[in-house]
Each structure stands twice: as structure tokens, then as C-alpha cells.
PDB file of C-alpha atoms in Angstrom:
ATOM      1  CA  UNK A  93      91.479 -13.448 104.415  1.00 44.00           C
ATOM      2  CA  UNK A  94      88.069 -11.484 105.547  1.00 45.00           C
ATOM      3  CA  UNK A  95      89.361  -8.504 103.866  1.00 44.00           C
ATOM      4  CA  UNK A  96      89.666 -10.364 100.467  1.00 44.00           C
ATOM      5  CA  UNK A  97      86.269 -11.807 100.785  1.00 44.00           C
ATOM      6  CA  UNK A  98      84.596  -8.538 101.603  1.00 47.00           C
ATOM      7  CA  UNK A  99      86.480  -6.802  98.628  1.00 46.00           C
ATOM      8  CA  UNK A 100      88.765  -4.622 100.691  1.00 46.00           C
ATOM      9  CA  UNK A 101      92.325  -4.421 100.125  1.00 46.00           C
ATOM     10  CA  UNK A 102      92.357  -4.712  96.241  1.00 48.00           C
ATOM     11  CA  UNK A 103      90.803  -1.361  95.046  1.00 50.00           C
ATOM     12  CA  UNK A 104      88.480   0.669  97.177  1.00 51.00           C
ATOM     13  CA  UNK A 105      87.974   3.392  94.217  1.00 54.00           C
ATOM     14  CA  UNK A 106      84.529   3.629  92.966  1.00 49.00           C
ATOM     15  CA  UNK A 107      83.817   2.547  89.355  1.00 51.00           C
ATOM     16  CA  UNK A 108      84.566   5.139  86.750  1.00 49.00           C
ATOM     17  CA  UNK A 109      80.986   5.431  85.555  1.00 49.00           C
ATOM     18  CA  UNK A 110      79.570   6.191  88.912  1.00 51.00           C
ATOM     19  CA  UNK A 111      79.716   9.774  90.269  1.00 51.00           C
ATOM     20  CA  UNK A 112      81.208  10.212  93.656  1.00 52.00           C
ATOM     21  CA  UNK A 113      78.788  11.236  96.254  1.00 53.00           C
ATOM     22  CA  UNK A 114      79.685  14.605  97.978  1.00 50.00           C
ATOM     23  CA  UNK A 115      80.184  14.735 101.780  1.00 51.00           C
ATOM     24  CA  UNK A 116      77.263  15.655 103.895  1.00 50.00           C
ATOM     25  CA  UNK A 117      76.515  19.457 103.807  1.00 49.00           C
ATOM     26  CA  UNK A 118      77.953  20.250 100.404  1.00 49.00           C
ATOM     27  CA  UNK A 119      76.216  20.362  97.105  1.00 52.00           C
ATOM     28  CA  UNK A 120      76.949  18.091  94.496  1.00 52.00           C
ATOM     29  CA  UNK A 121      79.025  19.255  91.404  1.00 53.00           C
ATOM     30  CA  UNK A 122      77.244  19.600  88.240  1.00 53.00           C
ATOM     31  CA  UNK A 123      77.837  16.890  85.669  1.00 54.00           C
ATOM     32  CA  UNK A 124      80.173  17.945  82.805  1.00 54.00           C
ATOM     33  CA  UNK A 125      78.706  19.132  79.505  1.00 49.00           C
ATOM     34  CA  UNK A 126      77.590  16.235  77.452  1.00 51.00           C
ATOM     35  CA  UNK A 127      78.549  17.652  74.026  1.00 50.00           C
ATOM     36  CA  UNK A 128      82.430  17.701  74.725  1.00 49.00           C
ATOM     37  CA  UNK A 129      84.862  17.242  77.554  1.00 50.00           C
ATOM     38  CA  UNK A 130      87.567  19.850  77.994  1.00 50.00           C
ATOM     39  CA  UNK A 131      91.136  18.722  78.437  1.00 52.00           C
ATOM     40  CA  UNK A 132      93.120  20.849  80.826  1.00 52.00           C
ATOM     41  CA  UNK A 133      96.244  22.294  79.072  1.00 51.00           C
ATOM     42  CA  UNK A 134      99.745  21.732  80.794  1.00 52.00           C
ATOM     43  CA  UNK A 135     100.555  24.168  83.674  1.00 53.00           C
ATOM     44  CA  UNK A 136     103.121  26.271  81.553  1.00 49.00           C
ATOM     45  CA  UNK A 137     100.748  26.311  78.646  1.00 47.00           C
ATOM     46  CA  UNK A 138      97.929  27.648  80.778  1.00 48.00           C
ATOM     47  CA  UNK A 139     100.076  30.262  82.309  1.00 45.00           C
ATOM     48  CA  UNK A 140     100.971  31.602  78.877  1.00 46.00           C
ATOM     49  CA  UNK A 141      97.278  31.458  77.870  1.00 46.00           C
ATOM     50  CA  UNK A 142      96.263  33.676  80.735  1.00 48.00           C
ATOM     51  CA  UNK A 143      99.193  36.083  80.484  1.00 47.00           C
ATOM     52  CA  UNK A 144      98.939  36.477  76.551  1.00 46.00           C
ATOM     53  CA  UNK A 145      95.267  37.609  76.662  1.00 46.00           C
ATOM     54  CA  UNK A 146      93.833  34.320  75.222  1.00 47.00           C
ATOM     55  CA  UNK A 147      90.727  32.656  76.044  1.00 48.00           C
ATOM     56  CA  UNK A 148      90.908  31.377  79.634  1.00 47.00           C
ATOM     57  CA  UNK A 149      90.521  27.726  80.462  1.00 50.00           C
ATOM     58  CA  UNK A 150      87.093  26.624  81.265  1.00 51.00           C
ATOM     59  CA  UNK A 151      85.124  29.417  79.476  1.00 49.00           C
ATOM     60  CA  UNK A 152      81.546  28.272  78.327  1.00 51.00           C
ATOM     61  CA  UNK A 153      81.258  27.335  74.652  1.00 50.00           C
ATOM     62  CA  UNK A 154      78.888  30.170  74.056  1.00 47.00           C
ATOM     63  CA  UNK A 155      81.703  32.556  74.253  1.00 48.00           C
ATOM     64  CA  UNK A 156      83.588  31.162  71.479  1.00 48.00           C
ATOM     65  CA  UNK A 157      85.283  28.136  69.857  1.00 48.00           C
ATOM     66  CA  UNK A 158      87.572  25.670  72.017  1.00 49.00           C
ATOM     67  CA  UNK A 159      91.082  26.698  72.725  1.00 49.00           C
ATOM     68  CA  UNK A 160      93.471  26.373  69.821  1.00 47.00           C
ATOM     69  CA  UNK A 161      90.642  26.028  67.166  1.00 50.00           C
ATOM     70  CA  UNK A 162      90.329  28.790  64.621  1.00 49.00           C
ATOM     71  CA  UNK A 163      87.067  30.314  64.032  1.00 50.00           C
ATOM     72  CA  UNK A 164      85.636  29.840  60.720  1.00 50.00           C
ATOM     73  CA  UNK A 165      82.147  31.047  59.972  1.00 51.00           C
ATOM     74  CA  UNK A 166      79.806  28.705  58.080  1.00 50.00           C
ATOM     75  CA  UNK A 167      76.340  28.954  56.961  1.00 49.00           C
ATOM     76  CA  UNK A 168      75.545  25.684  58.844  1.00 53.00           C
ATOM     77  CA  UNK A 169      76.446  27.355  62.334  1.00 53.00           C
ATOM     78  CA  UNK A 170      74.624  30.646  61.617  1.00 52.00           C
ATOM     79  CA  UNK A 171      72.574  31.794  64.559  1.00 55.00           C
ATOM     80  CA  UNK A 172      73.999  29.032  66.770  1.00 58.00           C
ATOM     81  CA  UNK A 173      75.485  30.066  70.191  1.00 57.00           C
ATOM     82  CA  UNK A 174      78.734  31.778  69.679  1.00 57.00           C
ATOM     83  CA  UNK A 175      77.913  32.560  65.860  1.00 54.00           C
ATOM     84  CA  UNK A 176      76.042  35.646  64.746  1.00 54.00           C
ATOM     85  CA  UNK A 177      74.721  35.712  61.061  1.00 55.00           C
ATOM     86  CA  UNK A 178      75.606  38.903  59.205  1.00 55.00           C
ATOM     87  CA  UNK A 179      72.578  40.719  57.711  1.00 49.00           C
ATOM     88  CA  UNK A 180      72.039  43.807  55.688  1.00 49.00           C
ATOM     89  CA  UNK A 181      69.186  46.296  55.298  1.00 48.00           C
ATOM     90  CA  UNK A 182      68.335  47.076  51.729  1.00 48.00           C
ATOM     91  CA  UNK A 183      68.100  50.927  50.978  1.00 44.00           C
ATOM     92  CA  UNK A 184      65.446  51.539  48.324  1.00 41.00           C
ATOM     93  CA  UNK A 185      67.148  54.907  47.756  1.00 37.00           C
ATOM     94  CA  UNK A 186      70.581  53.588  47.385  1.00 40.00           C
ATOM     95  CA  UNK A 187      70.536  53.465  43.541  1.00 43.00           C
ATOM     96  CA  UNK A 188      68.345  56.535  43.154  1.00 38.00           C
ATOM     97  CA  UNK A 189      70.003  58.885  40.780  1.00 40.00           C
ATOM     98  CA  UNK A 190      69.523  62.757  40.994  1.00 41.00           C
ATOM     99  CA  UNK A 191      67.548  64.433  38.354  1.00 40.00           C
ATOM    100  CA  UNK A 192      70.028  65.534  35.516  1.00 46.00           C
ATOM    101  CA  UNK A 193      69.731  67.195  32.020  1.00 46.00           C
ATOM    102  CA  UNK A 194      68.592  64.767  29.388  1.00 46.00           C
ATOM    103  CA  UNK A 195      66.146  63.105  31.503  1.00 52.00           C
ATOM    104  CA  UNK A 196      63.220  64.432  29.513  1.00 49.00           C
ATOM    105  CA  UNK A 197      61.641  62.226  26.756  1.00 50.00           C
ATOM    106  CA  UNK A 198      63.462  62.354  23.361  1.00 56.00           C
ATOM    107  CA  UNK A 199      60.945  63.625  20.817  1.00 51.00           C
ATOM    108  CA  UNK A 200      60.326  61.348  17.962  1.00 50.00           C
ATOM    109  CA  UNK A 201      58.880  61.994  14.418  1.00 63.00           C
ATOM    110  CA  UNK A 202      60.121  64.073  11.561  1.00 80.00           C
ATOM    111  CA  UNK A 203      60.683  67.720  11.525  1.00 86.00           C
ATOM    112  CA  UNK A 204      57.758  70.114  11.434  1.00 90.00           C
ATOM    113  CA  UNK A 205      57.079  72.040   8.248  1.00 93.00           C
ATOM    114  CA  UNK A 206      57.283  75.787   8.457  1.00 92.00           C
ATOM    115  CA  UNK A 207      53.630  76.347   8.696  1.00 93.00           C
ATOM    116  CA  UNK A 208      52.833  73.771  11.467  1.00 94.00           C
ATOM    117  CA  UNK A 209      56.159  75.195  13.204  1.00 95.00           C
ATOM    118  CA  UNK A 210      55.062  78.933  13.116  1.00 95.00           C
ATOM    119  CA  UNK A 211      51.440  78.106  14.210  1.00 95.00           C
ATOM    120  CA  UNK A 212      52.849  75.570  16.950  1.00 94.00           C
ATOM    121  CA  UNK A 213      54.784  78.217  18.425  1.00 95.00           C
ATOM    122  CA  UNK A 214      51.735  80.305  19.031  1.00 94.00           C
ATOM    123  CA  UNK A 215      49.008  77.617  19.776  1.00 94.00           C
ATOM    124  CA  UNK A 216      51.050  74.686  20.967  1.00 94.00           C
ATOM    125  CA  UNK A 217      54.372  75.957  22.246  1.00 95.00           C
ATOM    126  CA  UNK A 218      55.235  73.193  24.775  1.00 92.00           C
ATOM    127  CA  UNK A 219      54.763  70.297  22.337  1.00 92.00           C
ATOM    128  CA  UNK A 220      56.306  72.253  19.429  1.00 94.00           C
ATOM    129  CA  UNK A 221      59.629  73.089  21.366  1.00 94.00           C
ATOM    130  CA  UNK A 222      59.747  69.648  22.573  1.00 91.00           C
ATOM    131  CA  UNK A 223      59.368  67.991  19.278  1.00 91.00           C
ATOM    132  CA  UNK A 224      61.872  70.520  17.728  1.00 92.00           C
ATOM    133  CA  UNK A 225      64.559  70.334  20.436  1.00 90.00           C
ATOM    134  CA  UNK A 226      66.727  68.288  18.127  1.00 89.00           C
ATOM    135  CA  UNK A 227      65.953  69.843  14.726  1.00 91.00           C
ATOM    136  CA  UNK A 228      67.561  72.983  13.318  1.00 92.00           C
ATOM    137  CA  UNK A 229      65.065  75.551  12.028  1.00 94.00           C
ATOM    138  CA  UNK A 230      67.480  77.845   9.999  1.00 95.00           C
ATOM    139  CA  UNK A 231      65.171  78.303   6.931  1.00 94.00           C
ATOM    140  CA  UNK A 232      61.930  79.608   8.702  1.00 95.00           C
ATOM    141  CA  UNK A 233      64.156  81.452  11.415  1.00 96.00           C
ATOM    142  CA  UNK A 234      66.252  83.429   8.853  1.00 96.00           C
ATOM    143  CA  UNK A 235      63.312  84.171   6.414  1.00 96.00           C
ATOM    144  CA  UNK A 236      60.854  85.203   9.157  1.00 96.00           C
ATOM    145  CA  UNK A 237      63.469  87.262  11.025  1.00 96.00           C
ATOM    146  CA  UNK A 238      64.502  88.997   7.641  1.00 96.00           C
ATOM    147  CA  UNK A 239      61.000  89.877   6.841  1.00 95.00           C
ATOM    148  CA  UNK A 240      60.361  91.256  10.450  1.00 94.00           C
ATOM    149  CA  UNK A 241      63.447  93.373  10.005  1.00 92.00           C
ATOM    150  CA  UNK A 242      62.188  94.911   6.843  1.00 91.00           C
ATOM    151  CA  UNK A 243      59.035  96.171   8.544  1.00 89.00           C
ATOM    152  CA  UNK A 244      60.604  96.873  11.863  1.00 87.00           C
ATOM    153  CA  UNK A 245      62.050 100.070  10.724  1.00 84.00           C
ATOM    154  CA  UNK A 246      58.569 101.505  10.172  1.00 82.00           C
ATOM    155  CA  UNK A 247      57.720 100.861  13.729  1.00 81.00           C
ATOM    156  CA  UNK A 248      60.177 103.548  14.886  1.00 80.00           C
ATOM    157  CA  UNK A 249      58.536 107.060  14.298  1.00 78.00           C
ATOM    158  CA  UNK A 250      62.024 108.751  13.336  1.00 80.00           C
ATOM    159  CA  UNK A 251      63.417 105.939  11.394  1.00 79.00           C
ATOM    160  CA  UNK A 252      60.017 105.687   9.246  1.00 80.00           C
ATOM    161  CA  UNK A 253      60.078 109.411   8.649  1.00 81.00           C
ATOM    162  CA  UNK A 254      63.606 109.135   7.407  1.00 81.00           C
ATOM    163  CA  UNK A 255      62.902 106.284   5.220  1.00 79.00           C
ATOM    164  CA  UNK A 256      59.760 107.826   3.677  1.00 79.00           C
ATOM    165  CA  UNK A 257      61.590 111.177   2.876  1.00 79.00           C
ATOM    166  CA  UNK A 258      64.703 109.519   1.360  1.00 78.00           C
ATOM    167  CA  UNK A 259      64.862 108.516  -2.380  1.00 79.00           C
ATOM    168  CA  UNK A 260      64.242 105.067  -3.513  1.00 79.00           C
ATOM    169  CA  UNK A 261      67.910 104.492  -4.396  1.00 80.00           C
ATOM    170  CA  UNK A 262      68.691 105.454  -0.667  1.00 83.00           C
ATOM    171  CA  UNK A 263      65.728 103.792   1.149  1.00 84.00           C
ATOM    172  CA  UNK A 264      66.138 100.363  -0.176  1.00 89.00           C
ATOM    173  CA  UNK A 265      69.768  99.805   1.098  1.00 89.00           C
ATOM    174  CA  UNK A 266      68.847 101.390   4.370  1.00 86.00           C
ATOM    175  CA  UNK A 267      65.888  98.946   4.749  1.00 89.00           C
ATOM    176  CA  UNK A 268      67.925  95.976   3.772  1.00 92.00           C
ATOM    177  CA  UNK A 269      70.739  96.882   6.076  1.00 92.00           C
ATOM    178  CA  UNK A 270      68.191  97.159   8.995  1.00 89.00           C
ATOM    179  CA  UNK A 271      66.813  93.715   8.195  1.00 93.00           C
ATOM    180  CA  UNK A 272      70.299  92.186   8.129  1.00 95.00           C
ATOM    181  CA  UNK A 273      71.010  93.981  11.340  1.00 92.00           C
ATOM    182  CA  UNK A 274      67.974  92.118  12.909  1.00 93.00           C
ATOM    183  CA  UNK A 275      69.149  88.893  11.616  1.00 95.00           C
ATOM    184  CA  UNK A 276      72.500  89.388  12.984  1.00 95.00           C
ATOM    185  CA  UNK A 277      71.255  90.567  16.108  1.00 93.00           C
ATOM    186  CA  UNK A 278      68.888  87.618  16.618  1.00 94.00           C
ATOM    187  CA  UNK A 279      71.812  85.142  15.943  1.00 96.00           C
ATOM    188  CA  UNK A 280      73.957  86.761  18.546  1.00 96.00           C
ATOM    189  CA  UNK A 281      71.230  87.075  21.253  1.00 95.00           C
ATOM    190  CA  UNK A 282      70.202  83.447  20.532  1.00 95.00           C
ATOM    191  CA  UNK A 283      73.720  82.097  20.946  1.00 96.00           C
ATOM    192  CA  UNK A 284      73.935  83.975  24.251  1.00 96.00           C
ATOM    193  CA  UNK A 285      70.857  82.310  25.507  1.00 96.00           C
ATOM    194  CA  UNK A 286      72.306  78.960  24.459  1.00 96.00           C
ATOM    195  CA  UNK A 287      75.520  79.602  26.184  1.00 96.00           C
ATOM    196  CA  UNK A 288      73.762  80.636  29.362  1.00 96.00           C
ATOM    197  CA  UNK A 289      71.571  77.517  29.251  1.00 96.00           C
ATOM    198  CA  UNK A 290      74.659  75.177  28.782  1.00 95.00           C
ATOM    199  CA  UNK A 291      76.392  76.835  31.675  1.00 95.00           C
ATOM    200  CA  UNK A 292      73.173  76.358  33.890  1.00 94.00           C
ATOM    201  CA  UNK A 293      73.343  72.592  33.282  1.00 94.00           C
ATOM    202  CA  UNK A 294      71.495  72.375  29.953  1.00 93.00           C
ATOM    203  CA  UNK A 295      72.073  69.772  27.352  1.00 90.00           C
ATOM    204  CA  UNK A 296      70.261  71.156  24.140  1.00 91.00           C
ATOM    205  CA  UNK A 297      71.975  71.663  20.787  1.00 92.00           C
ATOM    206  CA  UNK A 298      72.725  75.220  19.848  1.00 93.00           C
ATOM    207  CA  UNK A 299      71.100  75.254  16.383  1.00 94.00           C
ATOM    208  CA  UNK A 300      67.464  74.513  17.569  1.00 94.00           C
ATOM    209  CA  UNK A 301      68.034  77.006  20.450  1.00 95.00           C
ATOM    210  CA  UNK A 302      69.182  79.889  18.197  1.00 96.00           C
ATOM    211  CA  UNK A 303      66.616  79.239  15.501  1.00 96.00           C
ATOM    212  CA  UNK A 304      63.775  78.991  17.836  1.00 96.00           C
ATOM    213  CA  UNK A 305      64.815  82.078  19.730  1.00 96.00           C
ATOM    214  CA  UNK A 306      64.802  84.260  16.506  1.00 96.00           C
ATOM    215  CA  UNK A 307      61.307  82.916  15.718  1.00 97.00           C
ATOM    216  CA  UNK A 308      59.944  83.810  19.147  1.00 97.00           C
ATOM    217  CA  UNK A 309      61.596  87.255  18.980  1.00 95.00           C
ATOM    218  CA  UNK A 310      59.946  87.973  15.534  1.00 94.00           C
ATOM    219  CA  UNK A 311      56.642  86.493  16.122  1.00 95.00           C
ATOM    220  CA  UNK A 312      55.941  87.978  19.509  1.00 94.00           C
ATOM    221  CA  UNK A 313      56.589  91.447  18.331  1.00 92.00           C
ATOM    222  CA  UNK A 314      54.558  91.195  15.210  1.00 92.00           C
ATOM    223  CA  UNK A 315      51.261  92.425  16.727  1.00 92.00           C
ATOM    224  CA  UNK A 316      52.915  95.485  18.124  1.00 91.00           C
ATOM    225  CA  UNK A 317      54.631  96.041  14.861  1.00 91.00           C
ATOM    226  CA  UNK A 318      51.408  95.943  12.771  1.00 91.00           C
ATOM    227  CA  UNK A 319      49.585  98.531  14.988  1.00 91.00           C
ATOM    228  CA  UNK A 320      52.967 100.762  15.001  1.00 89.00           C
ATOM    229  CA  UNK A 321      52.859 100.763  11.148  1.00 87.00           C
ATOM    230  CA  UNK A 322      49.576 102.854  11.369  1.00 86.00           C
ATOM    231  CA  UNK A 323      49.389 104.435  14.669  1.00 86.00           C
ATOM    232  CA  UNK A 324      53.102 105.129  15.251  1.00 82.00           C
ATOM    233  CA  UNK A 325      55.246 103.766  17.961  1.00 80.00           C
ATOM    234  CA  UNK A 326      54.398 106.381  20.640  1.00 82.00           C
ATOM    235  CA  UNK A 327      50.698 105.493  20.480  1.00 85.00           C
ATOM    236  CA  UNK A 328      49.273 104.300  23.929  1.00 87.00           C
ATOM    237  CA  UNK A 329      47.692 101.264  22.480  1.00 91.00           C
ATOM    238  CA  UNK A 330      50.901 100.292  20.771  1.00 89.00           C
ATOM    239  CA  UNK A 331      52.710 100.757  24.103  1.00 88.00           C
ATOM    240  CA  UNK A 332      50.266  98.457  25.922  1.00 91.00           C
ATOM    241  CA  UNK A 333      50.608  95.821  23.200  1.00 92.00           C
ATOM    242  CA  UNK A 334      54.323  96.081  23.202  1.00 90.00           C
ATOM    243  CA  UNK A 335      54.581  95.350  26.932  1.00 91.00           C
ATOM    244  CA  UNK A 336      52.088  92.509  26.663  1.00 93.00           C
ATOM    245  CA  UNK A 337      53.953  90.860  23.780  1.00 92.00           C
ATOM    246  CA  UNK A 338      57.259  91.303  25.691  1.00 93.00           C
ATOM    247  CA  UNK A 339      55.860  89.345  28.557  1.00 94.00           C
ATOM    248  CA  UNK A 340      54.530  86.828  26.115  1.00 94.00           C
ATOM    249  CA  UNK A 341      58.132  86.582  24.662  1.00 95.00           C
ATOM    250  CA  UNK A 342      59.568  85.926  28.254  1.00 95.00           C
ATOM    251  CA  UNK A 343      57.133  82.947  28.716  1.00 96.00           C
ATOM    252  CA  UNK A 344      57.993  81.598  25.390  1.00 96.00           C
ATOM    253  CA  UNK A 345      61.748  81.918  25.894  1.00 97.00           C
ATOM    254  CA  UNK A 346      61.508  80.202  29.078  1.00 96.00           C
ATOM    255  CA  UNK A 347      59.384  77.396  27.919  1.00 96.00           C
ATOM    256  CA  UNK A 348      61.702  76.931  24.883  1.00 96.00           C
ATOM    257  CA  UNK A 349      64.862  76.797  26.862  1.00 96.00           C
ATOM    258  CA  UNK A 350      63.363  74.432  29.320  1.00 95.00           C
ATOM    259  CA  UNK A 351      62.130  72.029  26.746  1.00 93.00           C
ATOM    260  CA  UNK A 352      65.319  72.313  24.466  1.00 92.00           C
ATOM    261  CA  UNK A 353      67.815  71.951  27.483  1.00 94.00           C
ATOM    262  CA  UNK A 354      65.745  70.103  30.104  1.00 92.00           C
ATOM    263  CA  UNK A 355      65.977  72.743  32.566  1.00 94.00           C
ATOM    264  CA  UNK A 356      63.682  73.847  35.358  1.00 95.00           C
ATOM    265  CA  UNK A 357      61.770  77.045  34.570  1.00 93.00           C
ATOM    266  CA  UNK A 358      63.814  79.409  37.002  1.00 94.00           C
ATOM    267  CA  UNK A 359      67.008  78.348  35.257  1.00 95.00           C
ATOM    268  CA  UNK A 360      65.504  78.673  31.868  1.00 95.00           C
ATOM    269  CA  UNK A 361      64.232  82.177  32.675  1.00 95.00           C
ATOM    270  CA  UNK A 362      67.740  83.022  33.905  1.00 94.00           C
ATOM    271  CA  UNK A 363      69.270  81.901  30.695  1.00 95.00           C
ATOM    272  CA  UNK A 364      66.740  84.141  28.623  1.00 94.00           C
ATOM    273  CA  UNK A 365      67.232  87.208  30.787  1.00 94.00           C
ATOM    274  CA  UNK A 366      69.821  88.774  28.699  1.00 93.00           C
ATOM    275  CA  UNK A 367      67.888  88.495  25.609  1.00 93.00           C
ATOM    276  CA  UNK A 368      64.662  89.645  27.155  1.00 93.00           C
ATOM    277  CA  UNK A 369      66.623  92.897  28.464  1.00 93.00           C
ATOM    278  CA  UNK A 370      68.094  93.441  25.051  1.00 91.00           C
ATOM    279  CA  UNK A 371      64.763  93.245  23.396  1.00 89.00           C
ATOM    280  CA  UNK A 372      63.123  95.475  25.868  1.00 87.00           C
ATOM    281  CA  UNK A 373      65.929  98.240  25.538  1.00 85.00           C
ATOM    282  CA  UNK A 374      66.412  97.936  21.850  1.00 78.00           C
ATOM    283  CA  UNK A 375      62.865  97.285  20.490  1.00 73.00           C
ATOM    284  CA  UNK A 376      60.163  97.955  23.101  1.00 64.00           C
ATOM    285  CA  UNK A 377      61.736 100.991  24.739  1.00 60.00           C
ATOM    286  CA  UNK A 378      62.871 102.484  21.409  1.00 53.00           C
ATOM    287  CA  UNK A 379      59.242 102.912  20.326  1.00 44.00           C
ATOM    288  CA  UNK A 380      57.652 103.869  23.844  1.00 39.00           C
TER     289      UNK A 380
END
């Protein structure tokens, strides 16, 4: 009876909410995590979990989700323990496109008349070539090249002597055929320059390229031809003027191809190389 009055004999277990006191000499076990309490899986299931490479029992929550729950990333749990927020670094050069033909500003405005066109090639070549890159110049090119061919025969000493000694009926067809030859030669050389420019990455039209190349060929050689008519092609002054005008023609050819096809000057010079060599051998060297 004394045992019942003292509370012994019924249930000597402590209450559920009171932690058990550890024996003397041992540290007390830490309390469980307040967030959630783990349930130990069955013995067989635990063995499969450890043998199959799954998440072991009792792993802290910052290593992953509880056992058996799939991981679903959500914006609300970003940067929390066990979750890593994905981020990206913006590359300012990711959408940068390399330079290509056609990036030059497209010229606007009407086509230049023949007088501003001819004077612009000499005084304002860069602006003139850029404005005329999409306009054909067949009229001025054919007329100027034909007139240049009519006088070019008198720049060669031997050809001038033959034309002067011949009769009028013989000299006229001879001069006309020479002028037509210069026109056809200008067309062929201009087409070669255009083809090379397109192969090097240019995007210009063939009509402005050919027409402008014919005008450059005729205009740049005009000073040498004027002096050669009176002094002869073998004169020293005529030779110096011929070389200077040939260098000027190279600069204008390069600038024209660069503006018409939107190419850097080394490629533009390479596209004009065949035409420059042909002019040097056929016209300049023929009078030196």
C-alpha cells in the first residue's frame, strides 16, 4: 500500500515532454531539430537505401530533401540551405556581329549630273564615289572614254606619225577604231576589277564600278596626254607626269572600290591591281 501512495508500481517512466537526464559522466544528447522529426524507416528498407546509393538516414537537412521526397526547385526556396539559385553573366559582346560588307551608310539623293560628277572625282572623290555607288554612269563614262581614245593615239610618237602621214580617209577610221578599242578595254578592265572586288567580299553593283573605273582611267591620264600632244611621249616631263598620274589613278581606284564595295583599302587595292598593271603596261610604258 505504501508503494501505491508513493506512486511506485503503476508507471515509473518519466513524462513524455520531459527529457531524460543522462547518467553522471556522460554528456546529454542534443535535442532534435525543431523544424521536423525524422522517422526511422523499416529495417529492410534502410538496408536497401544504404546499399542502393540513396541518401543515408539521419543526414542533415542542408544536404538535400528528406528521404522519399523529390526535389523541385522553386523560386521561394532559392538561396536557402540545400538550394542554389542559378545565375548567368551577361556578355556584352555576345550579340556583336563582325564587320561585313554593306555596313557602310547607303547614299541618299539623286544621281549627280555629269559636270558635278567629273569635278567631284577630282576634287571630292570620297563623297562622290560614296554617293554614286548605286547609280550607273554609262553616259559620262562612254563619252569621256571615247573622247580620250580619240586623242590617246596622238600621245604615242609612232602612232601619231602614222596618223599624220596617212590620208584623211585612212586616218579617220584608224582614229575611230583606236577610240573604240579604248572603250572596250575600259569595259573589260572595269569588269575585272568588279569581279575581284566581289571575290574579296565586296557587295557593290557592277554598273557603277565599271563606269567609274572608266572615268578614273580617262581623267587621270588626261594631263599626261595634253603634254604628250605637244612634247611627245618620250619627253622627260611627260614621263614624270605619267608616273604621277598613274599613282593618282591607283589612289582613286582604291578609294572607288572601297566606297562602292565597302572594303578595306588593302582589299580594294588588290581588286584594282590588274587594272593598274594593265594601264601601266599599255599606256604609260608605251609612251616612256
